[in-house]
XYZ file of C-alpha atoms in Angstrom:
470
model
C -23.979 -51.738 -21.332
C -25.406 -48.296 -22.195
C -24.625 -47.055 -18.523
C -21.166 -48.114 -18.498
C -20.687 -46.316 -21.940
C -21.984 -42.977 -20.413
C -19.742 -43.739 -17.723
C -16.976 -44.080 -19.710
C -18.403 -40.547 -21.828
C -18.483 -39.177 -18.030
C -15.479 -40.021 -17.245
C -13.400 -38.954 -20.275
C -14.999 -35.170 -20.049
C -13.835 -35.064 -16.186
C -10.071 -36.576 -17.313
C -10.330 -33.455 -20.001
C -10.889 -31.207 -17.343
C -8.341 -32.234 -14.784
C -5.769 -31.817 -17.775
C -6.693 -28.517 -18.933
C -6.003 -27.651 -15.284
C -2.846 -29.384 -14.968
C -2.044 -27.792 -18.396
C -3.356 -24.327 -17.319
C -1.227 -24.703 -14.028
C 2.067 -25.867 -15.692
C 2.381 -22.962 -17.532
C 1.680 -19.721 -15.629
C -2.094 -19.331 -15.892
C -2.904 -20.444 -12.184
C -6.092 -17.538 -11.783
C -7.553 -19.722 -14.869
C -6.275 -22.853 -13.590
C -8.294 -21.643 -10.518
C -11.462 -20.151 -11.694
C -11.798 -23.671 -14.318
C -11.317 -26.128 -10.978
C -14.296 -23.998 -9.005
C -16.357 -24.073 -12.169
C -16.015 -27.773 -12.932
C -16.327 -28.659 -8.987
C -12.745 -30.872 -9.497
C -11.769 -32.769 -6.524
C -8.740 -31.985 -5.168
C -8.187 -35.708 -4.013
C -7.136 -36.685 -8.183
C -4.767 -35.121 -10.145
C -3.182 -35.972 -13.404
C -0.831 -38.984 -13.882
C 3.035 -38.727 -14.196
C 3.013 -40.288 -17.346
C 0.307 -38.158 -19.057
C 0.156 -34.701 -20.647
C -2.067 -32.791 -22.693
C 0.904 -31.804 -25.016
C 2.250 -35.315 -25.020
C -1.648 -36.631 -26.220
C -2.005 -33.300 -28.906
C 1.316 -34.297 -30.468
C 0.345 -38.211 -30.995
C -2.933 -37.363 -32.301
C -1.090 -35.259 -34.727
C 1.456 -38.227 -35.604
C -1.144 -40.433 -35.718
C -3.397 -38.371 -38.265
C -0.021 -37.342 -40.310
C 0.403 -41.043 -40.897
C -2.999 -41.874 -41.905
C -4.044 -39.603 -43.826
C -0.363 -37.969 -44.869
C -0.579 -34.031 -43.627
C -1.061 -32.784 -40.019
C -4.790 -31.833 -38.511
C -5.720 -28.052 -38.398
C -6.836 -28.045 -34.652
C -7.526 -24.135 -34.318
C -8.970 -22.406 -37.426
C -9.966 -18.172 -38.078
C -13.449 -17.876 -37.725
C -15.183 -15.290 -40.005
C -16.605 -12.005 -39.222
C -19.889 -12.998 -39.040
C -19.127 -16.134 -36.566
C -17.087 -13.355 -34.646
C -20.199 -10.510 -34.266
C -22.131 -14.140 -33.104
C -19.779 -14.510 -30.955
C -19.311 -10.750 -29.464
C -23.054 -10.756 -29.381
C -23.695 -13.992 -26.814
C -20.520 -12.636 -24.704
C -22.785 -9.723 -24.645
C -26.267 -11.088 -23.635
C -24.281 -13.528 -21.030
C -22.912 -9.595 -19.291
C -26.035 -8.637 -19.418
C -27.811 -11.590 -17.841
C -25.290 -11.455 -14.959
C -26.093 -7.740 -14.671
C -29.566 -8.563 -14.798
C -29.641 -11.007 -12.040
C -27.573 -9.085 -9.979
C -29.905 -6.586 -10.250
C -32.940 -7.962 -8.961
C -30.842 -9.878 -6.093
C -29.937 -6.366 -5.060
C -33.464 -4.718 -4.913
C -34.809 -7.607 -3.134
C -32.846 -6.470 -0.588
C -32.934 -3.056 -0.342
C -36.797 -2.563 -0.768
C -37.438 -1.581 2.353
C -34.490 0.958 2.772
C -34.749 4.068 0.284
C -31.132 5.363 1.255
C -29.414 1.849 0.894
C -31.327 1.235 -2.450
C -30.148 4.898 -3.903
C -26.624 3.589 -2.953
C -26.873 0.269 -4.476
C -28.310 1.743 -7.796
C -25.677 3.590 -8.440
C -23.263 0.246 -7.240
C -25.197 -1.880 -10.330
C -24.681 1.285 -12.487
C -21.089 1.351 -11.874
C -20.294 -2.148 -11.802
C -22.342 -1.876 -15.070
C -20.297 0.237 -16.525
C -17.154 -2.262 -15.530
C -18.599 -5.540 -17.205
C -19.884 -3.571 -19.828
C -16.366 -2.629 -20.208
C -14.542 -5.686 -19.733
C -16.587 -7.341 -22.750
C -15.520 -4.932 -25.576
C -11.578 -3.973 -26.416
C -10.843 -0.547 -27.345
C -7.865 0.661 -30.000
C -6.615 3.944 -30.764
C -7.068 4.661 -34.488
C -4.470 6.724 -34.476
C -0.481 5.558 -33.640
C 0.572 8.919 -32.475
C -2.087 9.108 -29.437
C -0.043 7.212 -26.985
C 2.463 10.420 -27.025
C 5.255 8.499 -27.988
C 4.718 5.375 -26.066
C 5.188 2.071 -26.611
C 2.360 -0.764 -26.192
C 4.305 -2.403 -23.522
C 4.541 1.060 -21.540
C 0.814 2.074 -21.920
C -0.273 -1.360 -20.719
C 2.662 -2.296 -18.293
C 3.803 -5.035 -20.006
C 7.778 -5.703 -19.148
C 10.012 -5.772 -22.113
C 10.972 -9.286 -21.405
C 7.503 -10.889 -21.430
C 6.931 -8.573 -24.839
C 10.071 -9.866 -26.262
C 9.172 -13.455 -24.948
C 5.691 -13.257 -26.451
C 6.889 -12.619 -29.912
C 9.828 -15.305 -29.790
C 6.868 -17.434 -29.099
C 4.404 -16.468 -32.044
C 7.436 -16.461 -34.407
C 8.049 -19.919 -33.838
C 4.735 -20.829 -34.225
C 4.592 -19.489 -37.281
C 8.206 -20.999 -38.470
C 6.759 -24.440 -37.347
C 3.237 -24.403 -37.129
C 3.662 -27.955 -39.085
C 6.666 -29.696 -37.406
C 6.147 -30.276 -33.424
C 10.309 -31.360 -33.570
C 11.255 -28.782 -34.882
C 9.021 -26.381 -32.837
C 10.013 -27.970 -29.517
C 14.078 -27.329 -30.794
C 12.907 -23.972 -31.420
C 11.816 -23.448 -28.487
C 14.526 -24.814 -26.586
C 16.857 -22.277 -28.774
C 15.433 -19.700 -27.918
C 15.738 -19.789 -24.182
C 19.671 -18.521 -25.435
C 18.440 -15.204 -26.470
C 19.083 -12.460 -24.221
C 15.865 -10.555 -23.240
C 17.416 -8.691 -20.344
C 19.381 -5.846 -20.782
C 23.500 -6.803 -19.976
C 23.942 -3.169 -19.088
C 27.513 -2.999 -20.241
C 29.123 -0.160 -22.461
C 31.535 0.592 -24.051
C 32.851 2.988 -21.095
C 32.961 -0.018 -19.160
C 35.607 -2.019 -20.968
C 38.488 -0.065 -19.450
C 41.417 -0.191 -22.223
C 41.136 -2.312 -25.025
C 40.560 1.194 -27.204
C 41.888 -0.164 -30.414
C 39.581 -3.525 -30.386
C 36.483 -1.357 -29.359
C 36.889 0.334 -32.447
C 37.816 -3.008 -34.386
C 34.689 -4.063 -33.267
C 32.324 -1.104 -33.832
C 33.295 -0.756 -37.250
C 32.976 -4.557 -37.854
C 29.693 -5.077 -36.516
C 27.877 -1.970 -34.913
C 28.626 0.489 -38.108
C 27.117 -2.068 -40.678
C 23.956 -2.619 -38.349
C 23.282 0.850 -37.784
C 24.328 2.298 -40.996
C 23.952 -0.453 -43.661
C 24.279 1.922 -46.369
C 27.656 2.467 -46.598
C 27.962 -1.687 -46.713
C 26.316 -3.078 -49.668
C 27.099 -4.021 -53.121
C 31.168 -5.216 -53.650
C 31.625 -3.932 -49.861
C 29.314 -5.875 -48.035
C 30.091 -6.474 -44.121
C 32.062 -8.645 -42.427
C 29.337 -12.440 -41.211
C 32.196 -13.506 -39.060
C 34.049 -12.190 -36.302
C 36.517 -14.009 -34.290
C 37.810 -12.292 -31.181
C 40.795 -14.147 -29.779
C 43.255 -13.991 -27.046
C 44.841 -14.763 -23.560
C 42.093 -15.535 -21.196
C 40.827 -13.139 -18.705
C 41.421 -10.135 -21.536
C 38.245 -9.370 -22.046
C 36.516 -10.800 -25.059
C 33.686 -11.541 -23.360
C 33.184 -7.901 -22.192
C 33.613 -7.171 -25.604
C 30.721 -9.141 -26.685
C 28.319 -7.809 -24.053
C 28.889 -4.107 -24.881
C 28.081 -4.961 -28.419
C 25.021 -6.577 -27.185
C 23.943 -3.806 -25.482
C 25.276 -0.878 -27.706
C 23.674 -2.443 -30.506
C 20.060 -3.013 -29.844
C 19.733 -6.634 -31.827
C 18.899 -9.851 -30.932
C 21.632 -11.212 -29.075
C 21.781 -15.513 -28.980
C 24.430 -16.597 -26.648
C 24.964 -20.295 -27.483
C 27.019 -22.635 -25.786
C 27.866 -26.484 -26.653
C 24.444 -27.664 -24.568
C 22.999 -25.573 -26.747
C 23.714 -27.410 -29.993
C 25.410 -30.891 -29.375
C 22.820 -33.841 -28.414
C 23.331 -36.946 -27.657
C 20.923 -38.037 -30.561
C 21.633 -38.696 -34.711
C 21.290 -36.497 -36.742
C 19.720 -33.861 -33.559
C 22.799 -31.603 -33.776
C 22.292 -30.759 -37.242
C 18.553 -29.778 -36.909
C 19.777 -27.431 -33.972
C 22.098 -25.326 -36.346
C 19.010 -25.143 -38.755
C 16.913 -23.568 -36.521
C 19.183 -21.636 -35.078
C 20.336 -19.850 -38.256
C 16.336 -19.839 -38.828
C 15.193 -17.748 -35.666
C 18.054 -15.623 -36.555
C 17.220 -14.841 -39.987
C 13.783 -14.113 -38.655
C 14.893 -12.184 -35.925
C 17.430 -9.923 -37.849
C 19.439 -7.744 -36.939
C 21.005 -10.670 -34.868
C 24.565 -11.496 -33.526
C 24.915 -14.795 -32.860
C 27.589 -14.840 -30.003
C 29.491 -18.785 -29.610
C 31.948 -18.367 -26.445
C 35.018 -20.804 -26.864
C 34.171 -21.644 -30.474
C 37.322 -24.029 -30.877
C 35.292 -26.855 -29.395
C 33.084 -26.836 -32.824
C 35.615 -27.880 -34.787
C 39.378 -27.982 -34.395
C 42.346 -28.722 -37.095
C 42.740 -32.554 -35.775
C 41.819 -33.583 -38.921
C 38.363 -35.660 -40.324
C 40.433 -39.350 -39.011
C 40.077 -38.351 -35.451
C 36.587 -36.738 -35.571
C 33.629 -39.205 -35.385
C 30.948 -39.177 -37.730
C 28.428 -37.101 -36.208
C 30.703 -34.609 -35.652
C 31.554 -35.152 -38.873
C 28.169 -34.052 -40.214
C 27.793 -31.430 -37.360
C 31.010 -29.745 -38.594
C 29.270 -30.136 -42.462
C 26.336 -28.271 -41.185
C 27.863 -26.067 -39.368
C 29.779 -24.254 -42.628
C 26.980 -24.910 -44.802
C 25.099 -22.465 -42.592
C 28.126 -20.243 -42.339
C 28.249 -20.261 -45.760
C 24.806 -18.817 -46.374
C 25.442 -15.942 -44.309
C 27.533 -14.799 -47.290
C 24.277 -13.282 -49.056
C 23.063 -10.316 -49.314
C 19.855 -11.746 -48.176
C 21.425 -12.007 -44.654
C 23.322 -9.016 -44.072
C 21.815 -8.350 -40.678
C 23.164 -11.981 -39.118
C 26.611 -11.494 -37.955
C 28.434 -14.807 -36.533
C 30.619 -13.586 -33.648
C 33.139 -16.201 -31.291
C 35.522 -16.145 -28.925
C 38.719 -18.360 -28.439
C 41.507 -18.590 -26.246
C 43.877 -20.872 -28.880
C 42.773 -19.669 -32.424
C 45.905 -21.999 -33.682
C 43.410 -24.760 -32.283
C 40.305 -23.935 -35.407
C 39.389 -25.939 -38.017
C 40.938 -23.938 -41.003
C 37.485 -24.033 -42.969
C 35.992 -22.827 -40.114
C 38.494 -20.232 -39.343
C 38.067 -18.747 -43.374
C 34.436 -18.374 -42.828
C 35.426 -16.087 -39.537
C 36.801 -13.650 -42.144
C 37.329 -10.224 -39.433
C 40.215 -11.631 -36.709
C 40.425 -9.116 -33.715
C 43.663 -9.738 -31.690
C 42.315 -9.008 -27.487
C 46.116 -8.217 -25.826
C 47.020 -8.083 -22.318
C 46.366 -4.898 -20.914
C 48.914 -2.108 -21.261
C 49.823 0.332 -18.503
C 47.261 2.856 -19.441
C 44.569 0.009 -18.678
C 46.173 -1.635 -16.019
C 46.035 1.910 -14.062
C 42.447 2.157 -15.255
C 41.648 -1.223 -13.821
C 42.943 -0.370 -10.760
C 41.794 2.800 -10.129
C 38.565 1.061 -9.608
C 40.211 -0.589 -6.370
C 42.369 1.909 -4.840
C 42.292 4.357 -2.653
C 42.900 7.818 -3.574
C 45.868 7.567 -0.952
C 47.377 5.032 -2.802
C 46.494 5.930 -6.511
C 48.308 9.846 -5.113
C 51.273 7.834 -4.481
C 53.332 8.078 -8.012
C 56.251 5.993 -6.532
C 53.352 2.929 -5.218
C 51.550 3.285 -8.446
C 54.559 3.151 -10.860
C 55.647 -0.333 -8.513
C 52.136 -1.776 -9.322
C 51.783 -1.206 -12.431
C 54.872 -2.568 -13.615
C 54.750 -5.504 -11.082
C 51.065 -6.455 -13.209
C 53.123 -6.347 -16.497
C 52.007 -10.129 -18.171
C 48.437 -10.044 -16.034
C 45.518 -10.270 -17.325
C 42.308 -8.226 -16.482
C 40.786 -11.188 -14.444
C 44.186 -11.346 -12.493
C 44.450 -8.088 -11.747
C 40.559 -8.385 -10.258
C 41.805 -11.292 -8.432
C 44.605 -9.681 -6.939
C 42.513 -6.814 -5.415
C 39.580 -9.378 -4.383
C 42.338 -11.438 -2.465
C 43.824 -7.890 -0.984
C 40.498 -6.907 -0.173
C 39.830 -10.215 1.346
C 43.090 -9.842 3.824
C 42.340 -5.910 4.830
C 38.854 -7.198 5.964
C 39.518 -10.165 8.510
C 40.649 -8.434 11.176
C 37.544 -6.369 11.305
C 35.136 -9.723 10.521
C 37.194 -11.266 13.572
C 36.233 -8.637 15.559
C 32.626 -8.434 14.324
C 32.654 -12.078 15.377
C 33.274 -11.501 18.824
C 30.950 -8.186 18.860
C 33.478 -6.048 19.917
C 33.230 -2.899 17.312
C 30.563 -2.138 15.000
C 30.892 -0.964 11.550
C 30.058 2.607 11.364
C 31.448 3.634 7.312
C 32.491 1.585 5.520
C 34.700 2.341 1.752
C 34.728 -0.549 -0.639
C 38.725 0.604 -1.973
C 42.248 -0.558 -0.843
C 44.167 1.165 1.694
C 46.960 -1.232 2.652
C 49.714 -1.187 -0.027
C 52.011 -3.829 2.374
C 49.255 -6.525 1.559
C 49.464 -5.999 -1.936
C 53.479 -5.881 -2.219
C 53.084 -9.285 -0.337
C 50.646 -10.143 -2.683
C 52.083 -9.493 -5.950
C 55.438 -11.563 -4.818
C 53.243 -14.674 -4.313
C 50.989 -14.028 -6.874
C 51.712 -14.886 -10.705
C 49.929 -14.209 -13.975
C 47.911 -17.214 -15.302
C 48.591 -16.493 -18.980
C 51.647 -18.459 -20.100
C 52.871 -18.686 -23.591
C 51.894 -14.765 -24.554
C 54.596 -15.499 -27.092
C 52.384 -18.142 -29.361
C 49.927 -15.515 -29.334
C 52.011 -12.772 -31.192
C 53.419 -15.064 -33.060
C 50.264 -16.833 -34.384
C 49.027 -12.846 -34.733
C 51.924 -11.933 -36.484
């Protein structure tokens, strides 16, 4: 009986190891994962069950102990500084040990050669000086010694993982109680946008008047707050709405990048489960990691599918109490406590919006069709200079384009481009001429007369949307 309990004991301790590998594996650390499967002397032939995960085990302990004894376990705890110089001091002894031993392995073998022994002295001096090294961490006491740069830049650590690695110990400190809401948290913030769009305002071609719309609805508040407090607080909503293909979209990148904030781009996967009552705690913690996160524009693409002006008998009731939540939260972005969380959507029918919902989007940008000035702009990025020199060609383009959008006129030179091309991929296909040079702009104005008779605009009823602006 006592054997098979120290079996058992045995046992258990190996199991722990094999999931601290798994664990270590599963999320990045595979050097550790490594190093901890030589040290242990795991055998490759077992690994851990489908059905089991060290996660999955730490959060039922913690339900388990929350319903016995009513509050969750403290697993980790800050030691002291005392219990930290202990610990400094036996990291210490164990480098010097292993300096130690090396050491003497070392002379064993080089007693009998004076030149080799010189040369492995100084070896265990400078490796040493390495471990020696590696056991302390050293700080500058001053800020200003880095000359001007940033922790990530001294130690090469990419802006993404930096930006990643605070997401991370924010939410543990948001939740360091609630593993639901920690695990929605997390799955939240894989919407914020850690990599630079790289889109300015230059590159929105047109559009002038709803660039500056925009800048002095969201970017002027954010970078000069100010001039918006008190009676003339900023705008929390901003609805940009329009014909598809206009640009919105665009719009909301530039400000993304322009601005410098934390940028969530949420989408209906990112809020709408399948679950009770799951939707709701989604819009919590969203609005939560924003307000933590502030400055933050919280961008919804095609917000119309929130809530639309059906009416509560044709809405079910958990979109009932999604919808609820939804302008609860809105609602709170009123205060001046949250004047750095700006709510900013898209739509392509704004006549389509719940009208409670539409109130709380209080700043209404119209996004046109492009005018002639854009349209030219547009397609000077396609043209040739032959062409674009051409005033009669350009003047028949240009006015041909008249009800397209942005993302026809793209398509249109795409699908001319696509035409000048086959006869050259043809003949690449037989190997008959290579391609020497090679200028990504349209020469052939035929193809895109022939073109723009078969082509048509994909924006229909531009009429509902002057009206509805009017």
């Amino acid at each position: 009986m006592k054997n098979h309990e120290e079996n058992r004991i045995l046992e258990r301790h190996r199991n722990i190891l094999y999931l601290v590998c798994d664990y270590l594996e599963h999320n990045g650390y595979i050097d550790a994962s490594d190093v901890l499967f030589r040290e242990a002397r795991l055998s490759p032939e077992h690994r851990v069950c489908d059905n089991v995960d060290l996660e999955i085990i730490v959060a039922e302990y913690e339900n388990y102990y929350k319903m016995k004894f009513q509050k969750y376990p403290i697993l980790c705890k800050k030691i002291t500084g005392r219990e930290m110089t202990r610990q400094v001091t036996n990291a210490s002894k164990t480098v010097y040990k292993s300096i130690e031993t090396k050491a003497k392995s070392i002379s064993k073998q080089a007693r009998n050669d004076p030149v080799k022994e010189t040369n492995l002295q100084q070896k265990i001096t400078d490796d040493n000086t390495n471990q020696i090294n590696l056991a302390m961490t050293v700080t500058s006491i001053f800020p200003n010694e880095s000359d001007g740069r940033s922790s990530e830049e001294l130690f090469n650590v990419p802006m993404e993982q930096s930006m990643q690695s605070k997401i991370m110990k924010c939410i543990e400190k948001l939740y360091l109680d609630n593993a639901e809401l920690r695990k929605i948290a997390e799955d939240i913030s894989c919407e914020i946008i850690v990599n630079k769009l790289n889109v300015h305002w230059d590159d929105v071609i047109g559009l002038e008047e709803c660039k500056t719309a925009v800048k002095e609805a969201i970017v002027y508040p954010l970078k000069y707050p100010i001039f918006f407090d008190g009676p003339f607080s900023p705008w929390k909503g901003i609805l940009l709405y329009g014909p598809p293909g206009t640009g919105k979209t665009m719009l909301a990148k530039a400000v993304a990048t322009e601005c410098h904030c934390t940028f969530f781009n949420i989408t209906a996967s990112s809020l709408v489960s399948k679950w009770r009552g799951d939707s709701e705690k989604y819009i919590r913690v969203l609005f939560e990691l924003a307000y933590s996160h502030s400055p933050t524009i919280i961008f919804i693409d095609e917000i119309d599918w929130i809530a639309t002006n059906k009416g509560d008998c044709m809405l079910s009731e958990p979109a009932k109490r999604f919808r609820s939540e939804l302008l609860s939260r809105l609602d709170g972005l009123v205060s001046n406590e949250n004047s750095n969380v700006v709510l900013l959507a898209t739509t392509n029918s704004p006549w389509g919006i719940d009208a409670a919902l539409l109130r709380r989007l209080e700043k209404q940008i119209y996004v046109s069709l492009p005018n002639e000035v854009a349209r030219l702009g547009i397609f000077k990025l396609y043209l040739s200079n032959h062409l674009l020199e051409n005033t009669d060609i350009v003047n028949h383009i240009v006015k041909c384009t008249e009800r397209y959008s942005c993302a026809d006129i793209k398509l249109l030179c795409k699908q001319a481009w696509l035409l000048e091309i086959s006869p050259i991929c043809r003949r690449l296909e037989q190997k008959e001429t290579p391609v020497t040079t090679l200028k990504y702009e349209l020469k052939n104005y035929e193809i895109l007369a022939k073109l723009l008779k078969k082509m048509s605009p994909t924006v229909m009823q531009i009429d509902k949307y002057d009206t509805w602006n009017k």
